Amino acid sequence: MTNPTDSGEATTPKRYHHGNLVEALIAATVEIIEERGAEHVSVREAAKRAGVSPGAPFRHFRSKTALLTAVAEQAMNRLTEAVADAQSKVDSADPIVAFEAIGQGYLEWAISNPTHFQIISSRTLIDFDASDSLRDQNEAVRRKMIDLLTQAQQQGRLAPDTDFDHLVLAARAFVYGLARMAIDGHFPEWHPSEPPSLAARRALHLFMSRISSKAQSQEHPEVATRDR
C-alpha cells in the first residue's frame, strides 16, 4: 500500500478536538488568508485544514462570509483587549491622554496583526450588521471616545463648539490611515527616518496635541499671539 505522504502532498495536522471546532476553523481560515489571500478562503478548505469532514463546519458557518465574520469577531475581541491595555497604562484622569491611548492601542494591534486588521476592516468580506458582537464592541469604543471628549471639553481642553461626531470620525480615519499605510508599506516613501510603528505613534501624538492646543489658544488668544 502506498503511504499517503509518498505522493509528495503534505499532510494536514489534525487540530480539531471536541469542543473547539469553531476556534480550529477560525485558525485555519487565518492561515489560508496569510498564505493565499482572503479570496481563496472557503468553508471546505478550512474544514480540510482543521482536520474535519467537509460538512462539519456548516453547523456553525453556512458561508464564507459567515466564516470571515467570525474571524472579524475574534479580531474585534483582541482589538478591544489591546485598547483596554493601552488605556490601563496611562493617566485615566486626563481625558486627552486616555483618548490618544485608544488610538495608540489600535495602531499597535493593527500593525502587529495585519491579517485580522484586513478582515475586520473590509465590510465587503464580512457581515458587520449581522454580528451583535461587532456592532456592540464598535459602539462601545465610539461611546468611550465621546465620553472622553466630553470630559476634555468640560475641563477646557477642547473648544466649546467642538463637533464630537466629526472629531471622532477624523480621529478614526487618521488612525486607520496610519495603520493602513504602515501595513501596506508606504512609510519608507513618506517618513523613511523612523520605523513605521514609531512614526505612526508620533504622528498620532502630534494630531492629538494640535487638537488640545487649538482649544487652549481659542480660550487664551493672548497665548497664541505670544507664541508666534
Short mmCIF file of N, CA and C in Angstrom, two decimals, residues 49-135:
data_model
loop_
_atom_site.label_atom_id
_atom_site.label_comp_id
_atom_site.label_asym_id
_atom_site.label_seq_id
_atom_site.Cartn_x
_atom_site.Cartn_y
_atom_site.Cartn_z
N ARG A 49 -8.24 21.83 6.52
CA ARG A 49 -7.09 22.20 7.33
C ARG A 49 -7.32 21.93 8.82
N ALA A 50 -8.56 22.04 9.23
CA ALA A 50 -8.88 21.78 10.63
C ALA A 50 -8.96 20.28 10.92
N GLY A 51 -8.97 19.48 9.87
CA GLY A 51 -8.99 18.04 10.05
C GLY A 51 -10.36 17.45 10.32
N VAL A 52 -11.42 18.08 9.75
CA VAL A 52 -12.77 17.57 9.95
C VAL A 52 -13.42 17.35 8.58
N SER A 53 -14.56 16.69 8.58
CA SER A 53 -15.26 16.40 7.33
C SER A 53 -15.75 17.69 6.69
N PRO A 54 -15.93 17.69 5.36
CA PRO A 54 -16.36 18.90 4.66
C PRO A 54 -17.68 19.48 5.16
N GLY A 55 -18.55 18.61 5.67
CA GLY A 55 -19.85 19.10 6.12
C GLY A 55 -19.88 19.59 7.55
N ALA A 56 -18.84 19.26 8.33
CA ALA A 56 -18.84 19.60 9.76
C ALA A 56 -18.98 21.10 10.04
N PRO A 57 -18.28 21.96 9.30
CA PRO A 57 -18.34 23.40 9.64
C PRO A 57 -19.70 24.04 9.41
N PHE A 58 -20.53 23.45 8.55
CA PHE A 58 -21.76 24.11 8.15
C PHE A 58 -22.78 24.20 9.27
N ARG A 59 -22.54 23.50 10.36
CA ARG A 59 -23.40 23.67 11.54
C ARG A 59 -23.14 25.02 12.19
N HIS A 60 -21.95 25.56 11.96
CA HIS A 60 -21.56 26.84 12.56
C HIS A 60 -21.48 27.96 11.52
N PHE A 61 -20.98 27.64 10.34
CA PHE A 61 -20.77 28.66 9.32
C PHE A 61 -21.38 28.19 8.00
N ARG A 62 -22.44 28.84 7.58
CA ARG A 62 -23.14 28.43 6.37
C ARG A 62 -22.51 28.99 5.10
N SER A 63 -21.58 29.90 5.26
CA SER A 63 -20.98 30.53 4.09
C SER A 63 -19.59 31.05 4.41
N LYS A 64 -18.87 31.42 3.36
CA LYS A 64 -17.56 32.04 3.52
C LYS A 64 -17.69 33.35 4.29
N THR A 65 -18.74 34.11 4.00
CA THR A 65 -18.94 35.38 4.70
C THR A 65 -19.10 35.16 6.20
N ALA A 66 -19.86 34.14 6.58
CA ALA A 66 -20.06 33.84 8.00
C ALA A 66 -18.75 33.46 8.66
N LEU A 67 -17.92 32.71 7.94
CA LEU A 67 -16.63 32.29 8.49
C LEU A 67 -15.71 33.50 8.67
N LEU A 68 -15.67 34.38 7.68
CA LEU A 68 -14.83 35.57 7.78
C LEU A 68 -15.36 36.54 8.85
N THR A 69 -16.67 36.55 9.03
CA THR A 69 -17.24 37.38 10.09
C THR A 69 -16.78 36.88 11.46
N ALA A 70 -16.66 35.57 11.61
CA ALA A 70 -16.15 35.01 12.86
C ALA A 70 -14.70 35.41 13.09
N VAL A 71 -13.91 35.47 12.01
CA VAL A 71 -12.53 35.94 12.13
C VAL A 71 -12.54 37.41 12.58
N ALA A 72 -13.45 38.20 12.02
CA ALA A 72 -13.56 39.60 12.40
C ALA A 72 -13.96 39.75 13.86
N GLU A 73 -14.84 38.88 14.34
CA GLU A 73 -15.24 38.92 15.75
C GLU A 73 -14.07 38.60 16.66
N GLN A 74 -13.24 37.65 16.26
CA GLN A 74 -12.04 37.35 17.03
C GLN A 74 -11.12 38.57 17.02
N ALA A 75 -10.99 39.21 15.86
CA ALA A 75 -10.16 40.40 15.75
C ALA A 75 -10.67 41.51 16.66
N MET A 76 -11.99 41.72 16.67
CA MET A 76 -12.57 42.77 17.50
C MET A 76 -12.33 42.50 18.98
N ASN A 77 -12.45 41.26 19.39
CA ASN A 77 -12.18 40.91 20.79
C ASN A 77 -10.75 41.27 21.17
N ARG A 78 -9.83 40.94 20.30
CA ARG A 78 -8.42 41.20 20.58
C ARG A 78 -8.11 42.69 20.50
N LEU A 79 -8.76 43.39 19.57
CA LEU A 79 -8.59 44.83 19.48
C LEU A 79 -9.09 45.52 20.75
N THR A 80 -10.25 45.09 21.23
CA THR A 80 -10.81 45.65 22.46
C THR A 80 -9.85 45.45 23.63
N GLU A 81 -9.25 44.28 23.71
CA GLU A 81 -8.28 44.00 24.76
C GLU A 81 -7.04 44.89 24.62
N ALA A 82 -6.59 45.10 23.39
CA ALA A 82 -5.40 45.93 23.16
C ALA A 82 -5.66 47.38 23.56
N VAL A 83 -6.85 47.88 23.24
CA VAL A 83 -7.21 49.25 23.60
C VAL A 83 -7.31 49.39 25.11
N ALA A 84 -7.95 48.42 25.75
CA ALA A 84 -8.07 48.47 27.21
C ALA A 84 -6.70 48.42 27.88
N ASP A 85 -5.80 47.60 27.33
CA ASP A 85 -4.45 47.50 27.89
C ASP A 85 -3.70 48.82 27.73
N ALA A 86 -3.85 49.47 26.57
CA ALA A 86 -3.18 50.75 26.34
C ALA A 86 -3.71 51.81 27.29
N GLN A 87 -5.01 51.80 27.54
CA GLN A 87 -5.58 52.79 28.44
C GLN A 87 -5.17 52.55 29.89
N SER A 88 -4.95 51.30 30.24
CA SER A 88 -4.56 50.99 31.62
C SER A 88 -3.17 51.50 31.95
N LYS A 89 -2.39 51.84 30.94
CA LYS A 89 -1.01 52.26 31.14
C LYS A 89 -0.84 53.77 31.18
N VAL A 90 -1.95 54.51 31.05
CA VAL A 90 -1.85 55.97 31.05
C VAL A 90 -2.69 56.55 32.19
N ASP A 91 -2.56 57.85 32.38
CA ASP A 91 -3.31 58.56 33.42
C ASP A 91 -4.77 58.70 33.00
N SER A 92 -5.64 57.93 33.61
CA SER A 92 -7.05 57.94 33.24
C SER A 92 -7.74 59.24 33.62
N ALA A 93 -7.10 60.05 34.45
CA ALA A 93 -7.69 61.31 34.86
C ALA A 93 -7.56 62.38 33.77
N ASP A 94 -6.70 62.16 32.81
CA ASP A 94 -6.51 63.09 31.70
C ASP A 94 -7.25 62.54 30.48
N PRO A 95 -8.39 63.14 30.12
CA PRO A 95 -9.20 62.58 29.03
C PRO A 95 -8.51 62.64 27.67
N ILE A 96 -7.67 63.65 27.44
CA ILE A 96 -6.96 63.73 26.16
C ILE A 96 -5.96 62.58 26.04
N VAL A 97 -5.24 62.32 27.12
CA VAL A 97 -4.27 61.21 27.13
C VAL A 97 -4.99 59.87 26.97
N ALA A 98 -6.12 59.72 27.66
CA ALA A 98 -6.89 58.48 27.55
C ALA A 98 -7.46 58.30 26.15
N PHE A 99 -7.88 59.41 25.53
CA PHE A 99 -8.39 59.36 24.16
C PHE A 99 -7.29 58.93 23.20
N GLU A 100 -6.11 59.51 23.36
CA GLU A 100 -4.99 59.13 22.50
C GLU A 100 -4.62 57.67 22.69
N ALA A 101 -4.74 57.17 23.92
CA ALA A 101 -4.38 55.78 24.20
C ALA A 101 -5.24 54.81 23.40
N ILE A 102 -6.50 55.19 23.14
CA ILE A 102 -7.35 54.34 22.31
C ILE A 102 -6.72 54.18 20.93
N GLY A 103 -6.27 55.30 20.36
CA GLY A 103 -5.63 55.24 19.06
C GLY A 103 -4.31 54.51 19.07
N GLN A 104 -3.53 54.72 20.13
CA GLN A 104 -2.24 54.04 20.21
C GLN A 104 -2.43 52.53 20.33
N GLY A 105 -3.43 52.11 21.13
CA GLY A 105 -3.72 50.69 21.24
C GLY A 105 -4.16 50.10 19.91
N TYR A 106 -4.97 50.85 19.19
CA TYR A 106 -5.44 50.42 17.87
C TYR A 106 -4.26 50.26 16.92
N LEU A 107 -3.39 51.25 16.89
CA LEU A 107 -2.23 51.20 15.99
C LEU A 107 -1.34 50.00 16.28
N GLU A 108 -1.02 49.82 17.56
CA GLU A 108 -0.13 48.72 17.95
C GLU A 108 -0.73 47.38 17.55
N TRP A 109 -2.04 47.23 17.81
CA TRP A 109 -2.70 45.98 17.47
C TRP A 109 -2.74 45.77 15.96
N ALA A 110 -3.14 46.78 15.21
CA ALA A 110 -3.29 46.64 13.76
C ALA A 110 -1.97 46.29 13.08
N ILE A 111 -0.91 47.00 13.45
CA ILE A 111 0.39 46.76 12.82
C ILE A 111 0.94 45.38 13.17
N SER A 112 0.61 44.91 14.37
CA SER A 112 1.08 43.58 14.80
C SER A 112 0.20 42.45 14.28
N ASN A 113 -1.01 42.78 13.82
CA ASN A 113 -1.97 41.75 13.37
C ASN A 113 -2.59 42.15 12.04
N PRO A 114 -1.77 42.22 10.98
CA PRO A 114 -2.28 42.71 9.70
C PRO A 114 -3.39 41.87 9.08
N THR A 115 -3.38 40.56 9.31
CA THR A 115 -4.43 39.71 8.73
C THR A 115 -5.77 39.99 9.38
N HIS A 116 -5.81 40.02 10.69
CA HIS A 116 -7.05 40.33 11.38
C HIS A 116 -7.52 41.76 11.04
N PHE A 117 -6.57 42.67 10.93
CA PHE A 117 -6.90 44.05 10.58
C PHE A 117 -7.55 44.10 9.20
N GLN A 118 -7.02 43.34 8.25
CA GLN A 118 -7.57 43.31 6.90
C GLN A 118 -9.02 42.85 6.90
N ILE A 119 -9.30 41.79 7.64
CA ILE A 119 -10.64 41.22 7.61
C ILE A 119 -11.64 42.11 8.33
N ILE A 120 -11.29 42.61 9.49
CA ILE A 120 -12.23 43.43 10.23
C ILE A 120 -12.46 44.78 9.55
N SER A 121 -11.52 45.20 8.71
CA SER A 121 -11.64 46.50 8.05
C SER A 121 -12.49 46.46 6.79
N SER A 122 -12.62 45.29 6.18
CA SER A 122 -13.32 45.20 4.90
C SER A 122 -14.77 44.81 5.08
N ARG A 123 -15.66 45.75 4.88
CA ARG A 123 -17.09 45.47 5.00
C ARG A 123 -17.61 44.64 3.82
N THR A 124 -16.81 44.48 2.78
CA THR A 124 -17.22 43.64 1.65
C THR A 124 -16.97 42.16 1.92
N LEU A 125 -16.14 41.86 2.93
CA LEU A 125 -15.82 40.46 3.23
C LEU A 125 -16.66 39.89 4.35
N ILE A 126 -17.18 40.76 5.22
CA ILE A 126 -17.90 40.29 6.40
C ILE A 126 -19.31 40.88 6.45
N ASP A 127 -20.13 40.29 7.30
CA ASP A 127 -21.48 40.82 7.52
C ASP A 127 -21.48 41.53 8.86
N PHE A 128 -21.01 42.76 8.85
CA PHE A 128 -20.86 43.51 10.08
C PHE A 128 -22.19 43.72 10.80
N ASP A 129 -23.22 44.07 10.05
CA ASP A 129 -24.52 44.39 10.66
C ASP A 129 -25.19 43.18 11.30
N ALA A 130 -24.83 41.98 10.85
CA ALA A 130 -25.45 40.78 11.39
C ALA A 130 -24.80 40.29 12.68
N SER A 131 -23.68 40.91 13.05
CA SER A 131 -22.94 40.46 14.23
C SER A 131 -23.19 41.39 15.41
N ASP A 132 -23.87 40.90 16.42
CA ASP A 132 -24.08 41.70 17.64
C ASP A 132 -22.75 42.05 18.28
N SER A 133 -21.82 41.12 18.27
CA SER A 133 -20.52 41.33 18.90
C SER A 133 -19.77 42.48 18.24
N LEU A 134 -19.71 42.48 16.92
CA LEU A 134 -19.01 43.53 16.20
C LEU A 134 -19.66 44.89 16.43
N ARG A 135 -20.98 44.93 16.30
CA ARG A 135 -21.68 46.20 16.44
C ARG A 135 -21.58 46.74 17.86
#
